[in-house]
Coordinates of C-alpha atoms in Angstrom, one line a residue:
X1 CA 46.0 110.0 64.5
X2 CA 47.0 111.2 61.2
X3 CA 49.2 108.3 60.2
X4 CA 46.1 105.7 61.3
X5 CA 44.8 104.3 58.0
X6 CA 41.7 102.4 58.2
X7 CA 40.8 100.2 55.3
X8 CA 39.0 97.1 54.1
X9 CA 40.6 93.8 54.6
X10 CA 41.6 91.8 51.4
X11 CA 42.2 87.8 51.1
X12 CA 45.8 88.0 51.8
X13 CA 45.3 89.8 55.1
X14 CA 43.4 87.1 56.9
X15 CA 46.4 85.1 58.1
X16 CA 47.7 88.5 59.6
X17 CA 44.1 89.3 61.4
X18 CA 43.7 85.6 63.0
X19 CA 47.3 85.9 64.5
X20 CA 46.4 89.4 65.2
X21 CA 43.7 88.4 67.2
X22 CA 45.6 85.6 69.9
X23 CA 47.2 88.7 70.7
X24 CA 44.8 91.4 70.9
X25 CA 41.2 90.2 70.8
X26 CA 39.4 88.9 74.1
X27 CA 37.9 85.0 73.4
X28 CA 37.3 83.0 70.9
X29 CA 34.4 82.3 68.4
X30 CA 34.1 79.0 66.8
X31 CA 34.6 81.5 63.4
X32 CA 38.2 82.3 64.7
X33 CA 39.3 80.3 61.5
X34 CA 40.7 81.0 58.5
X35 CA 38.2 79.5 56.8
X36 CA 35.1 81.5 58.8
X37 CA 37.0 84.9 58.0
X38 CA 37.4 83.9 54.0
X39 CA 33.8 83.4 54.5
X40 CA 33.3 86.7 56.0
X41 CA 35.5 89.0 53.3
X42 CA 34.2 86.5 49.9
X43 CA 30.3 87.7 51.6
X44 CA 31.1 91.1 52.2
X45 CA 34.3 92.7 51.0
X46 CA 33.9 95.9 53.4
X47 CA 32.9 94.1 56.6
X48 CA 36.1 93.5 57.9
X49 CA 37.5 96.7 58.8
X50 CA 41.8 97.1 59.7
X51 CA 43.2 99.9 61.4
X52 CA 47.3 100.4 60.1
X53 CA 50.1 102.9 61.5
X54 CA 52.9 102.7 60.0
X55 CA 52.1 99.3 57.8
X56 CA 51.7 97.3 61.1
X57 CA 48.1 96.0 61.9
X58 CA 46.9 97.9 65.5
X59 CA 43.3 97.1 65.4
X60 CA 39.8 95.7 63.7
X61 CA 36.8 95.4 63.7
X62 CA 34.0 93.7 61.7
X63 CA 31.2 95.9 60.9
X64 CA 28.7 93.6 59.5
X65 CA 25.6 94.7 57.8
X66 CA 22.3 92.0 56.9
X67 CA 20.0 94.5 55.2
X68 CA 18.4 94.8 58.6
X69 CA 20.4 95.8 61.3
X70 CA 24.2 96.7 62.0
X71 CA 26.6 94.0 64.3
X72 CA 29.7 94.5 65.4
X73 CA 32.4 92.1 67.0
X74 CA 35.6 91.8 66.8
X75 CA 36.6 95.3 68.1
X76 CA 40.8 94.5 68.9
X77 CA 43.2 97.2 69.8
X78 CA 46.6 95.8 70.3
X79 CA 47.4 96.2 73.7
X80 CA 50.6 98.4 73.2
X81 CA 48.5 100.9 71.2
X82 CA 45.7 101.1 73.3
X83 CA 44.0 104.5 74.8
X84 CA 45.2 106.1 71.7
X85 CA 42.1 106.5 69.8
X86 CA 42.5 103.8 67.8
X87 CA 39.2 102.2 68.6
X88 CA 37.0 105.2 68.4
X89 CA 38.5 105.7 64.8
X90 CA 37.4 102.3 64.0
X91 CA 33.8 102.4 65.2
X92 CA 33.4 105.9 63.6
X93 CA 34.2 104.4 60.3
X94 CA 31.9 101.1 60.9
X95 CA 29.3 103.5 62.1
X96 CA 29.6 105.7 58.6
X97 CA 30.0 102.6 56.7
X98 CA 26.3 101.7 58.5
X99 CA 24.6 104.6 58.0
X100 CA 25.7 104.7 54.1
X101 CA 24.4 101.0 54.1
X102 CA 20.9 102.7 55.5
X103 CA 21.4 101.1 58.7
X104 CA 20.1 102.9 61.5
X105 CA 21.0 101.1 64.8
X106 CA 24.2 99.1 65.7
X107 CA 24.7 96.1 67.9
X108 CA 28.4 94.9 69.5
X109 CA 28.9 91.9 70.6
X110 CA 31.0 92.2 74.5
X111 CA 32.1 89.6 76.5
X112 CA 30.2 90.3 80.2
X113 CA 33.7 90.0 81.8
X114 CA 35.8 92.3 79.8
X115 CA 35.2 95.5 81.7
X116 CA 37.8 97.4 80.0
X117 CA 35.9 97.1 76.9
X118 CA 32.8 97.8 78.6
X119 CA 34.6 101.4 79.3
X120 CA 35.6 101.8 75.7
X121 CA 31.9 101.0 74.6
X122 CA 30.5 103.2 77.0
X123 CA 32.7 105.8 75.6
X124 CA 32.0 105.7 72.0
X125 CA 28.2 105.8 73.2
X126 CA 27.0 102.2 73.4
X127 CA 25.0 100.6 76.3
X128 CA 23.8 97.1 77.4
X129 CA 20.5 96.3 77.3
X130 CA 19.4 94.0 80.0
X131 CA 16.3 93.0 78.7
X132 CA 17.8 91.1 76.1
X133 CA 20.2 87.9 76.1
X134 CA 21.8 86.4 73.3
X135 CA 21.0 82.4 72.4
X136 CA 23.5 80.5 70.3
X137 CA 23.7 77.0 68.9
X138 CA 27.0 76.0 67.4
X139 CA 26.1 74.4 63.7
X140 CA 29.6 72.3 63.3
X141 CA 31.6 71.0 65.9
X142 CA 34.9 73.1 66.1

């Protein structure tokens, strides 16, 4: 894992992350734009976490922070680099950039059919909680 880096994303990366994610990210979000993810880094520089190896994007994830509580989504591996660690590096660091934020729990966001992420999430020490489902209301039209 030495040659992982793990950085903040910057304006020019974006077009690199949405084509990223057609590849390597499970669904869609209305916010899969590149408009929604300039959005995203112009609000919060840090939130958008990259994972790098050898200059080539293998994985993000966002690791956003409302002065409350801690969300995550957007946890993407490519699939050729999987089971290497890839992910756990990139939660540890949205998990220290939480804590130095004084967050003190964090949420992901996993889609109920992608049971290979639910082993992954299970891993890195996450767990559903069934008492709780998430409502949504789209606020544009895609």
């Amino acid at each position: 894992m030495s040659d992982l880096r793990i950085r903040s994303a910057a304006p020019t990366d974006l077009d690199a992350v949405l084509a990223f994610w057609k590849v390597a990210a499970e669904g869609t979000s209305i916010s899969d734009d590149r408009a929604g993810v300039e959005r995203l880094v112009a609000r919060d520089h840090a939130a958008l976490l990259l994972a790098e190896r050898d200059g080539e994007l293998v994985g993000t994830v966002i690791a956003g922070f409302d002065g409350w509580r801690c969300h995550l989504y957007r946890l993407a591996v490519h699939p050729d680099a999987r089971r290497r660690g890839i992910g756990s590096a990139l939660l540890a660091a949205a998990e220290e950039r939480f804590l130095a934020l004084g967050g003190r729990r964090a949420d992901a966001m996993v889609l109920d059919r992608n049971e290979q992420a639910h082993h992954a999430w299970e891993a890195a020490g996450y767990a559903p909680e069934p008492q709780w489902s998430r409502w949504v209301k789209p606020l544009t039209e895609r």
